[in-house]
Each structure stands twice: as structure tokens, then as C-alpha cells.
Tab-separated table of C-alpha atoms in Angstrom:
chain	number	residue	atom	x	y	z
A	8	UNK	CA	13.522	-1.781	33.832
A	9	UNK	CA	11.975	-3.942	31.462
A	10	UNK	CA	8.374	-5.347	31.619
A	11	UNK	CA	7.732	-8.389	29.384
A	12	UNK	CA	4.924	-11.020	28.754
A	13	UNK	CA	3.931	-13.448	26.776
A	14	UNK	CA	0.906	-12.034	24.822
A	15	UNK	CA	0.785	-11.878	21.781
A	16	UNK	CA	-0.532	-8.985	19.880
A	17	UNK	CA	-1.917	-9.844	16.618
A	18	UNK	CA	-4.894	-7.689	14.829
A	19	UNK	CA	-6.913	-9.686	12.587
A	20	UNK	CA	-9.577	-6.763	11.727
A	21	UNK	CA	-6.205	-5.406	9.657
A	22	UNK	CA	-5.928	-8.550	7.249
A	23	UNK	CA	-9.441	-8.781	7.071
A	24	UNK	CA	-9.700	-5.665	4.939
A	25	UNK	CA	-7.276	-6.597	2.646
A	26	UNK	CA	-9.979	-9.320	1.459
A	27	UNK	CA	-11.951	-8.918	-1.539
A	28	UNK	CA	-15.418	-7.448	-0.062
A	29	UNK	CA	-17.216	-10.825	-2.116
A	30	UNK	CA	-15.215	-12.647	0.808
A	31	UNK	CA	-14.922	-10.173	3.674
A	32	UNK	CA	-18.120	-11.685	5.263
A	33	UNK	CA	-17.070	-15.654	5.327
A	34	UNK	CA	-13.840	-14.043	7.327
A	35	UNK	CA	-15.918	-11.988	10.136
A	36	UNK	CA	-17.687	-15.485	11.120
A	37	UNK	CA	-14.530	-17.347	11.345
A	38	UNK	CA	-12.119	-17.356	14.728
A	39	UNK	CA	-8.979	-15.959	12.785
A	40	UNK	CA	-6.882	-15.892	16.246
A	41	UNK	CA	-4.837	-18.310	15.889
A	42	UNK	CA	-4.325	-18.300	11.831
A	43	UNK	CA	-0.946	-17.901	10.268
A	44	UNK	CA	-1.871	-17.619	6.336
A	45	UNK	CA	-4.102	-16.705	3.836
A	46	UNK	CA	-4.097	-17.873	0.585
A	47	UNK	CA	-6.002	-17.109	-2.240
A	48	UNK	CA	-5.482	-18.970	-5.371
A	49	UNK	CA	-6.680	-18.335	-8.533
A	50	UNK	CA	-10.101	-21.046	-9.122
A	51	UNK	CA	-8.995	-22.724	-5.957
A	52	UNK	CA	-10.766	-22.598	-2.474
A	53	UNK	CA	-9.525	-19.975	0.228
A	54	UNK	CA	-7.239	-21.406	2.400
A	55	UNK	CA	-6.722	-20.705	6.011
A	56	UNK	CA	-3.605	-22.099	7.406
A	57	UNK	CA	-3.379	-22.872	11.156
A	58	UNK	CA	-1.280	-24.079	13.841
A	59	UNK	CA	-2.848	-27.361	12.721
A	60	UNK	CA	-3.515	-28.070	9.586
A	61	UNK	CA	-5.097	-25.891	6.596
A	62	UNK	CA	-8.215	-25.023	6.395
A	63	UNK	CA	-11.295	-23.877	4.065
A	64	UNK	CA	-13.979	-21.526	4.298
A	65	UNK	CA	-17.070	-23.196	3.398
A	66	UNK	CA	-20.372	-20.937	1.723
A	67	UNK	CA	-22.266	-21.605	4.977
A	68	UNK	CA	-19.727	-19.166	6.898
A	69	UNK	CA	-17.865	-21.842	8.654
A	70	UNK	CA	-14.401	-23.416	8.497
A	71	UNK	CA	-14.300	-26.771	7.392
A	72	UNK	CA	-11.417	-29.486	6.096
A	73	UNK	CA	-13.507	-30.078	3.018
A	74	UNK	CA	-12.085	-28.371	-0.141
A	75	UNK	CA	-15.206	-29.214	-2.541
A	76	UNK	CA	-17.860	-27.756	-0.421
A	77	UNK	CA	-15.629	-24.273	-0.103
A	78	UNK	CA	-15.549	-21.125	-1.332
A	79	UNK	CA	-13.340	-20.485	-4.775
A	80	UNK	CA	-11.127	-17.291	-5.276
A	81	UNK	CA	-12.056	-15.852	-8.793
A	82	UNK	CA	-10.055	-13.625	-11.095
A	83	UNK	CA	-12.032	-10.505	-9.994
A	84	UNK	CA	-10.987	-11.493	-6.323
A	85	UNK	CA	-7.675	-11.535	-6.915
A	86	UNK	CA	-7.445	-8.383	-9.031
A	87	UNK	CA	-9.390	-6.750	-5.946
A	88	UNK	CA	-7.471	-8.035	-3.307
A	89	UNK	CA	-4.398	-6.594	-5.339
A	90	UNK	CA	-6.005	-3.505	-5.859
A	91	UNK	CA	-6.489	-3.520	-1.829
A	92	UNK	CA	-3.016	-4.605	-1.118
A	93	UNK	CA	-1.161	-2.067	-3.298
A	94	UNK	CA	-3.613	0.951	-1.518
A	95	UNK	CA	-4.780	1.376	-5.825
A	96	UNK	CA	-1.120	2.066	-6.261
A	97	UNK	CA	1.054	-0.294	-8.258
A	98	UNK	CA	3.138	2.464	-8.661
A	99	UNK	CA	4.464	2.986	-5.494
A	100	UNK	CA	5.365	-0.791	-4.430
A	101	UNK	CA	6.329	-1.647	-7.752
A	102	UNK	CA	9.513	-2.188	-6.296
A	103	UNK	CA	8.243	-4.496	-2.963
A	104	UNK	CA	5.679	-6.622	-6.553
A	105	UNK	CA	9.332	-6.967	-7.652
A	106	UNK	CA	10.512	-8.731	-4.825
A	107	UNK	CA	7.155	-10.949	-4.889
A	108	UNK	CA	5.767	-8.948	-1.777
A	109	UNK	CA	3.603	-5.964	-0.365
A	110	UNK	CA	3.718	-5.122	3.426
A	111	UNK	CA	0.361	-4.136	4.615
A	112	UNK	CA	-1.285	-2.008	7.366
A	113	UNK	CA	-0.506	-3.966	10.653
A	114	UNK	CA	2.731	-5.197	9.501
A	115	UNK	CA	1.008	-8.511	7.502
A	116	UNK	CA	2.655	-9.154	4.060
A	117	UNK	CA	1.014	-10.439	1.034
A	118	UNK	CA	3.449	-12.367	-0.959
A	119	UNK	CA	2.583	-12.751	-4.847
A	120	UNK	CA	3.176	-14.857	-7.928
A	121	UNK	CA	2.108	-14.953	-11.428
A	122	UNK	CA	4.269	-13.841	-14.258
A	123	UNK	CA	7.719	-12.516	-13.859
A	124	UNK	CA	8.284	-9.594	-16.302
A	125	UNK	CA	11.932	-9.607	-17.031
A	126	UNK	CA	13.641	-6.540	-18.239
A	127	UNK	CA	17.852	-6.413	-18.749
A	128	UNK	CA	18.068	-10.192	-17.095
A	129	UNK	CA	15.662	-8.518	-13.861
A	130	UNK	CA	12.527	-9.522	-12.816
A	131	UNK	CA	10.689	-5.950	-13.419
A	132	UNK	CA	7.489	-6.520	-12.179
A	133	UNK	CA	4.685	-9.639	-11.928
A	134	UNK	CA	2.000	-8.908	-13.774
A	135	UNK	CA	-1.057	-11.917	-14.046
A	136	UNK	CA	-1.186	-12.470	-10.965
A	137	UNK	CA	-1.915	-16.432	-9.895
A	138	UNK	CA	-2.265	-16.518	-5.848
A	139	UNK	CA	-1.824	-14.402	-2.846
A	140	UNK	CA	-0.226	-15.037	0.216
A	141	UNK	CA	-1.159	-13.305	3.292
A	142	UNK	CA	1.473	-14.017	6.005
A	143	UNK	CA	-0.465	-12.711	9.497
A	144	UNK	CA	2.312	-10.701	11.505
A	145	UNK	CA	2.699	-12.080	15.013
A	146	UNK	CA	4.785	-9.916	17.756
A	147	UNK	CA	5.599	-12.110	20.391
A	148	UNK	CA	6.072	-10.401	23.804
A	149	UNK	CA	9.030	-11.576	25.481
A	150	UNK	CA	10.152	-13.680	22.689
A	151	UNK	CA	13.524	-13.057	23.474
A	152	UNK	CA	13.222	-13.511	26.872
A	153	UNK	CA	15.381	-16.940	27.408
A	154	UNK	CA	18.152	-15.167	25.266
A	155	UNK	CA	18.728	-11.507	25.969
A	156	UNK	CA	20.670	-12.066	28.989
A	157	UNK	CA	23.149	-13.837	27.190
A	158	UNK	CA	23.282	-10.912	24.842
A	159	UNK	CA	23.430	-8.341	27.198
A	160	UNK	CA	25.568	-10.158	29.775
A	161	UNK	CA	29.542	-8.839	30.154
A	162	UNK	CA	29.093	-6.253	27.260
A	163	UNK	CA	26.655	-6.300	24.182
A	164	UNK	CA	27.424	-9.103	22.343
A	165	UNK	CA	27.352	-9.709	18.515
A	166	UNK	CA	24.755	-12.286	18.017
A	167	UNK	CA	24.394	-14.773	15.218
A	168	UNK	CA	20.741	-15.887	15.466
A	169	UNK	CA	20.384	-19.680	12.908
A	170	UNK	CA	16.973	-20.837	12.215
A	171	UNK	CA	15.134	-22.361	9.494
A	172	UNK	CA	12.517	-20.927	8.241
A	173	UNK	CA	9.188	-19.871	9.820
A	174	UNK	CA	11.166	-20.785	13.139
A	175	UNK	CA	10.382	-17.286	14.881
A	176	UNK	CA	13.563	-15.499	14.026
A	177	UNK	CA	12.067	-12.083	13.068
A	178	UNK	CA	9.647	-12.298	16.041
A	179	UNK	CA	12.930	-12.795	18.157
A	180	UNK	CA	14.665	-10.038	16.762
A	181	UNK	CA	11.803	-7.776	17.282
A	182	UNK	CA	11.580	-8.413	20.830
A	183	UNK	CA	15.320	-8.464	21.107
A	184	UNK	CA	14.821	-4.815	19.442
A	185	UNK	CA	12.452	-3.878	21.888
A	186	UNK	CA	14.051	-5.183	25.020
A	187	UNK	CA	17.049	-3.339	23.849
A	188	UNK	CA	15.418	-0.176	23.139
A	189	UNK	CA	13.741	-0.336	26.962
A	190	UNK	CA	16.972	-0.713	28.550
A	191	UNK	CA	18.019	2.347	27.214
A	192	UNK	CA	19.981	1.047	23.793
A	193	UNK	CA	20.207	2.660	21.004
A	194	UNK	CA	18.923	0.350	18.195
A	195	UNK	CA	18.654	0.922	14.244
A	196	UNK	CA	16.811	-1.905	12.374
A	197	UNK	CA	18.217	-2.226	8.854
A	198	UNK	CA	15.262	-3.634	7.561
A	199	UNK	CA	15.479	-4.266	3.847
A	200	UNK	CA	13.067	-6.835	3.028
A	201	UNK	CA	10.325	-5.000	5.825
A	202	UNK	CA	9.835	-7.832	8.090
A	203	UNK	CA	11.254	-6.837	11.341
A	204	UNK	CA	9.313	-3.329	11.841
A	205	UNK	CA	7.308	-3.779	9.002
A	206	UNK	CA	6.777	0.174	8.842
A	207	UNK	CA	3.377	1.997	6.902
A	208	UNK	CA	3.662	5.262	6.297
A	209	UNK	CA	6.835	5.965	9.359
A	210	UNK	CA	5.202	3.762	11.456
A	211	UNK	CA	5.931	0.682	12.717
A	212	UNK	CA	2.786	-1.654	14.141
A	213	UNK	CA	4.674	-3.231	16.859
A	214	UNK	CA	6.594	-2.109	20.008
A	215	UNK	CA	10.109	-1.701	19.346
A	216	UNK	CA	11.173	0.899	22.233
A	217	UNK	CA	11.303	4.080	22.687
A	218	UNK	CA	15.384	4.000	21.824
A	219	UNK	CA	15.048	2.112	17.840
A	220	UNK	CA	15.317	3.322	14.093
A	221	UNK	CA	14.052	1.794	11.325
A	222	UNK	CA	15.831	2.293	8.021
A	223	UNK	CA	13.761	-0.202	5.981
A	224	UNK	CA	14.039	-1.179	2.104
A	225	UNK	CA	17.099	-0.476	2.113
A	226	UNK	CA	20.042	-2.802	0.759
A	227	UNK	CA	21.094	-4.644	4.132
A	228	UNK	CA	24.836	-4.152	3.683
A	229	UNK	CA	24.213	-0.158	2.076
A	230	UNK	CA	21.919	0.209	5.036
A	231	UNK	CA	24.257	-1.095	7.724
A	232	UNK	CA	26.683	1.599	6.793
A	233	UNK	CA	24.558	4.787	6.292
A	234	UNK	CA	22.530	4.213	10.005
A	235	UNK	CA	26.049	3.487	11.635
A	236	UNK	CA	27.301	7.344	9.859
A	237	UNK	CA	23.840	8.249	10.564
A	238	UNK	CA	22.020	7.367	13.805
A	239	UNK	CA	25.312	6.403	16.168
A	240	UNK	CA	23.709	2.941	16.973
A	241	UNK	CA	24.983	0.654	19.667
A	242	UNK	CA	23.922	-2.293	18.179
A	243	UNK	CA	22.716	-2.877	14.350
A	244	UNK	CA	19.380	-5.647	13.880
A	245	UNK	CA	19.464	-7.157	10.860
A	246	UNK	CA	17.526	-9.721	9.399
A	247	UNK	CA	18.697	-12.792	6.680
A	248	UNK	CA	22.615	-11.874	6.420
A	249	UNK	CA	24.548	-13.796	3.860
A	250	UNK	CA	26.129	-12.248	0.743
A	251	UNK	CA	29.616	-11.003	0.774
A	252	UNK	CA	28.565	-7.383	0.908
A	253	UNK	CA	26.894	-8.634	4.159
A	254	UNK	CA	29.423	-9.813	5.469
A	255	UNK	CA	32.034	-6.798	4.921
A	256	UNK	CA	29.468	-4.555	5.986
A	257	UNK	CA	29.649	-6.346	9.167
A	258	UNK	CA	33.286	-6.420	9.226
A	259	UNK	CA	32.890	-2.673	9.659
A	260	UNK	CA	30.291	-2.083	11.603
A	261	UNK	CA	31.746	-4.277	14.143
A	262	UNK	CA	34.593	-2.656	13.699
A	263	UNK	CA	33.519	0.683	14.310
A	264	UNK	CA	32.482	-0.636	17.988
A	265	UNK	CA	28.847	-0.685	17.360
A	266	UNK	CA	27.444	-4.364	18.239
A	267	UNK	CA	25.144	-6.430	15.370
A	268	UNK	CA	22.682	-8.964	15.911
A	269	UNK	CA	21.568	-10.658	13.125
A	270	UNK	CA	19.786	-13.655	11.633
A	271	UNK	CA	20.968	-16.269	8.974
A	272	UNK	CA	18.507	-19.034	7.474
A	273	UNK	CA	20.178	-22.843	8.398
A	274	UNK	CA	19.551	-25.696	11.142
A	275	UNK	CA	22.447	-25.145	12.492
A	276	UNK	CA	26.308	-24.061	13.299
A	277	UNK	CA	27.526	-26.955	12.092
A	278	UNK	CA	25.738	-26.399	8.595
A	279	UNK	CA	26.877	-22.972	8.862
A	280	UNK	CA	30.387	-24.060	9.570
A	281	UNK	CA	30.603	-26.173	6.246
A	282	UNK	CA	30.098	-23.638	4.265
A	283	UNK	CA	33.678	-21.180	4.184
A	284	UNK	CA	32.310	-17.811	3.166
A	285	UNK	CA	29.774	-17.931	6.431
A	286	UNK	CA	33.043	-20.094	8.188
A	287	UNK	CA	34.509	-16.518	8.211
A	288	UNK	CA	31.481	-14.499	8.560
A	289	UNK	CA	31.392	-16.206	11.933
A	290	UNK	CA	34.605	-15.028	13.698
A	291	UNK	CA	32.490	-11.392	13.558
A	292	UNK	CA	29.834	-13.297	16.307
A	293	UNK	CA	30.580	-14.033	19.595
A	294	UNK	CA	27.277	-15.291	20.691
A	295	UNK	CA	25.233	-17.725	18.362
A	296	UNK	CA	22.062	-18.725	18.875
A	297	UNK	CA	19.845	-21.765	17.217
A	298	UNK	CA	16.202	-22.192	16.714
A	299	UNK	CA	13.828	-24.376	16.276
A	300	UNK	CA	10.261	-25.313	15.325
A	301	UNK	CA	10.769	-28.915	17.548
A	302	UNK	CA	8.250	-27.035	20.632
A	303	UNK	CA	6.852	-24.669	18.360
A	304	UNK	CA	8.094	-21.352	16.952
A	305	UNK	CA	11.059	-19.664	18.294
A	306	UNK	CA	12.435	-22.748	20.222
A	307	UNK	CA	15.902	-22.195	21.188
A	308	UNK	CA	17.555	-24.900	20.523
A	309	UNK	CA	21.067	-24.134	21.295
A	310	UNK	CA	23.363	-20.535	22.785
A	311	UNK	CA	26.624	-20.738	21.858
A	312	UNK	CA	29.243	-18.851	22.640
A	313	UNK	CA	31.812	-18.324	20.818
B	2	UNK	CA	-49.677	47.436	-12.471
B	3	UNK	CA	-49.701	44.003	-12.252
B	4	UNK	CA	-49.168	44.107	-16.095
B	5	UNK	CA	-45.985	46.335	-15.625
B	6	UNK	CA	-44.999	43.923	-12.852
B	7	UNK	CA	-45.494	40.719	-14.735
B	8	UNK	CA	-43.244	42.581	-17.851
B	9	UNK	CA	-40.668	43.060	-15.655
B	10	UNK	CA	-40.521	39.510	-14.087
B	11	UNK	CA	-40.406	37.595	-17.677
B	12	UNK	CA	-37.062	40.339	-18.517
B	13	UNK	CA	-35.692	39.306	-15.701
B	14	UNK	CA	-36.578	35.823	-16.027
B	15	UNK	CA	-35.459	35.735	-19.829
B	16	UNK	CA	-31.862	37.550	-18.463
B	17	UNK	CA	-31.444	35.347	-15.703
B	18	UNK	CA	-32.000	32.126	-17.728
B	19	UNK	CA	-29.282	34.019	-20.468
B	20	UNK	CA	-26.541	34.698	-18.081
B	21	UNK	CA	-27.517	31.060	-16.468
B	22	UNK	CA	-26.583	29.525	-19.918
B	23	UNK	CA	-23.664	31.754	-20.139
B	24	UNK	CA	-22.166	31.471	-16.671
B	25	UNK	CA	-22.288	27.199	-17.788
B	26	UNK	CA	-20.749	27.711	-20.730
B	27	UNK	CA	-17.606	29.905	-18.728
B	28	UNK	CA	-17.568	26.996	-15.975
B	29	UNK	CA	-17.275	24.761	-18.250
B	30	UNK	CA	-14.298	25.902	-19.698
B	31	UNK	CA	-13.203	26.701	-15.980
B	32	UNK	CA	-13.794	23.029	-14.709
B	33	UNK	CA	-11.964	21.539	-17.554
B	34	UNK	CA	-9.182	23.987	-16.919
B	35	UNK	CA	-9.283	22.805	-13.488
B	36	UNK	CA	-9.117	19.034	-14.099
B	37	UNK	CA	-6.505	19.173	-16.434
B	38	UNK	CA	-4.253	21.001	-13.948
B	39	UNK	CA	-5.480	18.328	-11.495
B	40	UNK	CA	-4.243	15.631	-13.470
B	41	UNK	CA	-0.797	17.638	-14.370
B	42	UNK	CA	-0.514	17.557	-10.129
B	43	UNK	CA	-1.773	14.075	-10.618
B	44	UNK	CA	1.534	13.282	-12.867
B	45	UNK	CA	3.796	14.858	-10.437
B	46	UNK	CA	2.562	12.834	-7.242
B	47	UNK	CA	2.604	9.838	-9.348
B	48	UNK	CA	5.900	10.172	-11.040
B	49	UNK	CA	7.677	11.897	-8.614
B	50	UNK	CA	6.494	11.774	-5.254
B	51	UNK	CA	5.441	8.282	-5.692
B	52	UNK	CA	2.417	8.665	-3.623
B	53	UNK	CA	-0.106	6.496	-3.061
B	54	UNK	CA	-2.936	7.256	-4.848
B	55	UNK	CA	-5.602	7.951	-2.405
B	56	UNK	CA	-3.082	10.857	-1.007
B	57	UNK	CA	-2.422	11.834	-4.567
B	58	UNK	CA	-5.712	12.776	-5.670
B	59	UNK	CA	-6.271	14.962	-2.720
B	60	UNK	CA	-3.226	16.425	-3.672
B	61	UNK	CA	-3.650	17.472	-6.984
B	62	UNK	CA	-7.308	18.113	-6.704
B	63	UNK	CA	-8.945	21.878	-7.952
B	64	UNK	CA	-11.895	21.790	-7.093
B	65	UNK	CA	-13.469	19.041	-4.663
B	66	UNK	CA	-13.926	15.751	-7.569
B	67	UNK	CA	-10.810	14.182	-6.543
B	68	UNK	CA	-11.047	14.335	-2.822
B	69	UNK	CA	-14.473	12.700	-3.122
B	70	UNK	CA	-13.077	10.198	-5.100
B	71	UNK	CA	-9.946	9.617	-2.458
B	72	UNK	CA	-12.305	9.542	0.196
B	73	UNK	CA	-14.295	6.902	-1.369
B	74	UNK	CA	-11.637	5.049	-3.005
B	75	UNK	CA	-11.304	2.015	0.013
B	76	UNK	CA	-14.880	1.654	0.210
B	77	UNK	CA	-15.764	1.366	-3.747
B	78	UNK	CA	-12.620	0.666	-5.031
B	79	UNK	CA	-10.797	3.403	-7.886
B	80	UNK	CA	-12.808	3.072	-11.318
B	81	UNK	CA	-16.116	3.172	-8.718
B	82	UNK	CA	-15.311	6.032	-6.684
B	83	UNK	CA	-14.153	8.367	-9.474
B	84	UNK	CA	-17.437	7.329	-11.475
B	85	UNK	CA	-19.225	8.247	-8.340
B	86	UNK	CA	-17.256	11.840	-8.000
B	87	UNK	CA	-18.040	12.441	-11.719
B	88	UNK	CA	-21.792	11.395	-11.541
B	89	UNK	CA	-21.901	13.806	-8.396
B	90	UNK	CA	-20.293	16.960	-9.999
B	91	UNK	CA	-21.058	16.652	-12.915
B	92	UNK	CA	-24.023	19.145	-13.083
B	93	UNK	CA	-22.200	20.977	-10.635
B	94	UNK	CA	-18.767	21.908	-12.426
B	95	UNK	CA	-20.796	22.131	-16.137
B	96	UNK	CA	-19.434	19.369	-17.767
B	97	UNK	CA	-20.801	17.555	-20.543
B	98	UNK	CA	-20.990	13.709	-20.980
B	99	UNK	CA	-18.227	13.821	-23.206
B	100	UNK	CA	-16.084	15.806	-20.612
B	101	UNK	CA	-16.737	13.212	-18.282
B	102	UNK	CA	-15.493	9.965	-21.028
B	103	UNK	CA	-11.937	10.695	-20.209
B	104	UNK	CA	-11.678	10.928	-16.609
B	105	UNK	CA	-13.870	7.696	-16.014
B	106	UNK	CA	-11.277	5.646	-19.177
B	107	UNK	CA	-8.569	6.917	-16.753
B	108	UNK	CA	-10.256	5.814	-13.746
B	109	UNK	CA	-9.786	2.043	-15.367
B	110	UNK	CA	-6.036	1.479	-15.186
B	111	UNK	CA	-5.667	4.641	-12.603
B	112	UNK	CA	-3.433	2.919	-9.852
B	113	UNK	CA	-2.941	-0.348	-11.876
B	114	UNK	CA	-0.002	0.169	-13.840
B	115	UNK	CA	3.680	0.875	-12.683
B	116	UNK	CA	4.587	4.494	-13.004
B	117	UNK	CA	5.358	5.022	-16.407
B	118	UNK	CA	2.429	3.166	-17.994
B	119	UNK	CA	0.342	5.481	-15.740
B	120	UNK	CA	1.446	8.699	-16.437
B	121	UNK	CA	1.160	7.732	-20.470
B	122	UNK	CA	-2.635	6.952	-19.401
B	123	UNK	CA	-2.894	10.253	-17.370
B	124	UNK	CA	-1.125	12.415	-20.523
B	125	UNK	CA	-3.843	10.488	-22.457
B	126	UNK	CA	-6.770	11.847	-20.445
B	127	UNK	CA	-5.154	15.041	-20.613
B	128	UNK	CA	-4.800	15.306	-24.556
B	129	UNK	CA	-8.579	14.543	-24.675
B	130	UNK	CA	-9.567	16.699	-22.132
B	131	UNK	CA	-7.844	19.961	-23.605
B	132	UNK	CA	-9.720	18.802	-26.934
B	133	UNK	CA	-12.741	19.612	-24.528
B	134	UNK	CA	-11.407	22.558	-22.920
B	135	UNK	CA	-10.858	24.415	-26.677
B	136	UNK	CA	-14.290	23.582	-27.637
B	137	UNK	CA	-15.851	24.853	-24.336
B	138	UNK	CA	-13.238	27.770	-25.237
B	139	UNK	CA	-14.370	28.145	-28.408
B	140	UNK	CA	-18.213	27.913	-27.327
B	141	UNK	CA	-17.299	30.516	-24.565
B	142	UNK	CA	-16.073	32.869	-27.191
B	143	UNK	CA	-18.956	31.883	-29.723
B	144	UNK	CA	-22.192	32.100	-27.528
B	145	UNK	CA	-21.254	33.669	-24.069
B	146	UNK	CA	-22.327	37.111	-25.716
B	147	UNK	CA	-25.273	35.589	-27.325
B	148	UNK	CA	-26.698	34.080	-24.442
B	149	UNK	CA	-26.165	37.315	-22.412
B	150	UNK	CA	-27.835	39.593	-24.828
B	151	UNK	CA	-29.398	37.409	-25.849
B	152	UNK	CA	-31.399	36.344	-22.347
B	153	UNK	CA	-31.821	40.524	-22.453
B	154	UNK	CA	-33.418	40.765	-25.992
B	155	UNK	CA	-36.150	37.718	-26.098
B	156	UNK	CA	-37.397	39.124	-22.459
B	157	UNK	CA	-37.988	42.394	-23.821
B	158	UNK	CA	-39.808	41.197	-26.749
B	159	UNK	CA	-41.802	38.700	-25.427
B	160	UNK	CA	-42.805	41.835	-23.014
B	161	UNK	CA	-43.479	43.813	-26.384
B	162	UNK	CA	-45.826	41.615	-27.146
B	163	UNK	CA	-47.719	40.923	-24.381
B	164	UNK	CA	-47.701	44.967	-24.278
């Protein structure tokens, strides 16, 4: 027995605390309830992305479509924003910075661009930060209502969610985890990019149910095998698979009796089928769900049983 | 009777001043040792624990100064928080201006670099503070007794001159 609704659970206060102090007063008076992203670009106007387009913050604390009258971001703002995002501890988020983002309290993420420092052929750090993109996390309780029956009907299905970027696949995975967990299924989330659970100091800001364990920051392939051995999950949920190692790990997990629910970037099943490496991967899945943005993020286009 | 009472008061006042100055010398030495020890603990917290700076400062604290700074980090940023803590604790810990400079300079970079950079900066600050601590130790050795005895002697001399 579980209860779902379509309530959006977003705390914008969490994101404002990461804004540079000079800019914070502008945000307090703006209505951010439908905001998806806030971008700070050096020398450019502060930009907020809503569902219906982008707005700027004017010097009179109003949202405006006119960039010329907007508040601009200075070098000090970017430096302060970085200090706040890293909790004054860049050394502790160095690995995240290497990947181009920092996970913030509340499940939000600060994407970073600047000059990459390359060591031994790999990005070691990003310095001279020029832009920060705050992606505001949204938890949609009930996002998986339309698919949960297909996933659980007749036993847990190995499920692949195909979705283009920003079409709601992570939100969908999160709600699947929550619903399965409340059904009493032991769920393990392998959250390599810290997007699904967005744990901060050991806690997720999202409702993931009572039966959900999260391993975050670990390589997906390695992490799936780790949780399989350590947490005895009935289902492993992970995001954005695609490498050979991921596919081998999925093979091992499915052969071990646990189910896998994973997402992958793509438009539809046909597109995945065109790639030989991914075509083989499909043999490990029983169910494919395709998402799009057609009627808003999280639109379920197809549910295909394989 | 009043003269005697006044003389005793003057003697004890001078003795107190001497002891206070001596205490200042010893306290400075002790404070510098505590700060160096805190920085060593901070190295561990940052280098091995990878703990956030706020938590690391609290864990490494030995005399309250770093905890005060940690409490203000979110509101003021690292530099201002540490500067405020140094200003608040400088007199209490009997530190001189030159003793606080390495800490304030460290605050300018603390939390902004990767682990190795942080450790290098802390090591450098420790090196400078060790120099200050050696100076404090030398002062203790050289002037400690002098202030204690000197206060009493000056007090006695004033009383004798007045009588």
C-alpha cells in the first residue's frame, strides 16, 4: 500500500543560500516557484530559466525579459558563489569539480565551467570559473504512477528508461525507487553522478522510502556489483548507463536474480537498436519506457515489453 | 595606619602588574603552541579526513578561536570569519599583531585550493608561527622571572621612597 500525489516538493530557500550575498536580496523578492535553472555568467546578467523561457533580475528586484537593465555578475560574485557551493572546502569537492558540478544541500546542483587543468591527460580541476549553473532539483511525487504497474506487474521487470536530456528520467527513477521502497522492495540506488538521491552529509533531501540504500559517487559498474554483494537488493536503480562496463555489470546483476532499473540517453528504442553495443544490452531488459518533453518533462511516450 | 595600608596597596599593585605581564608572556607561548597544534590537526582533517572546513576547524580547535571562526563561516566567508575570530581572541590569548599575521594570511587561501595546496599553505603558516613561538619562548625564559620579581621590587622601592 502506498500513497501518491502530484505535489511538487521544491525548497527554493535552499538554493538562495548559495547565491552571492550581494545578489541574494534580488532573489528574495522574486517568485522562483517554477524556476528550473539559475545561471551566473561572469560579466553577464543573472539569468533565471522558467518553463516559459528565461528572465533576468532587474535592479528594482523584478523579473524582466530585458537583459540590459538586469543585475550583472562580477568576479567577486562568482568567487563567493564558488565558496558557498563548496562550503569553503574546495578540497573536499575536488572530485565533483573535476566532473563539472557540485552537489548542493537540497538536491540542487551547481554546474561549473572555466579553464580545465589537465594532468596526465585527464581533467584534474577547473580553475578561473566563468559560469555557474544552478539546476534546481524537483521531486515529483507520483511521477512514476503511469509506469509502476508495468514495472511490478508479474514480478519486478528489468526496466530501461530511454529519455532525451531534461525529459524527467532522473525524477522518474527517483519516484520509482520511492514507490518500490514503500511496497517493501529492497532498493539500492547506485548514484554515480549524485543526481538521483543527491545525498548531502549522508541524507537525501528526497523521499526515497524506507527500504532504499544509496551508494553515491562510485563508478556505476563497480557500484552495482558492490551493492549486490553488500546490500542484497531486490532491485538496483542507476542513471545514464551506456559503457561496456555498465552492460557487463547489468548482465551480472540480472544473472544474480536482482532486477535492474536504469536510464539511458536517447530518443526511442529504434535509436538504441541502431547501436550494436546497446542492442546487445537490450537483451537484459524486459521493459522499455520512453520519455519525452512533448507534454512537459516526464511525458511517457511508450511502454514496450521485450 | 593609612600610610601602611597605602604602601601595601602599592606593593601588591606593582606585584600584580609584574605577574600579569609575566602571565602574558607565558600565555602567548602557550597560545602559539595551541594554534600550531590546531593547524597540525587541521592538516589531518583536510588531508586525510577530507572534512568540510567548518567541521575541520571545530575538530582541530584547542582554544575556542577556530570554533568561533567556524560558527561564522557561512555568514561571512572564511577570511572574514577567521579575521573576526582573531580580533576577538587576540587579547585573550595574549597574541601580538605579528603572531596573528600568518593566521590571517592563511585565511586568505584556506578552503580555496585542492588538498595539496591547503596542506602547503598550512605548513607554511605553521613554520611562521613556530618562529613566533620560539620568540615567545625566549621571552618567557629571558623576561618571565624578571617581570615577576621586578614587579615586587619596584613595588617595594616605591613604598620605601614614600615612607
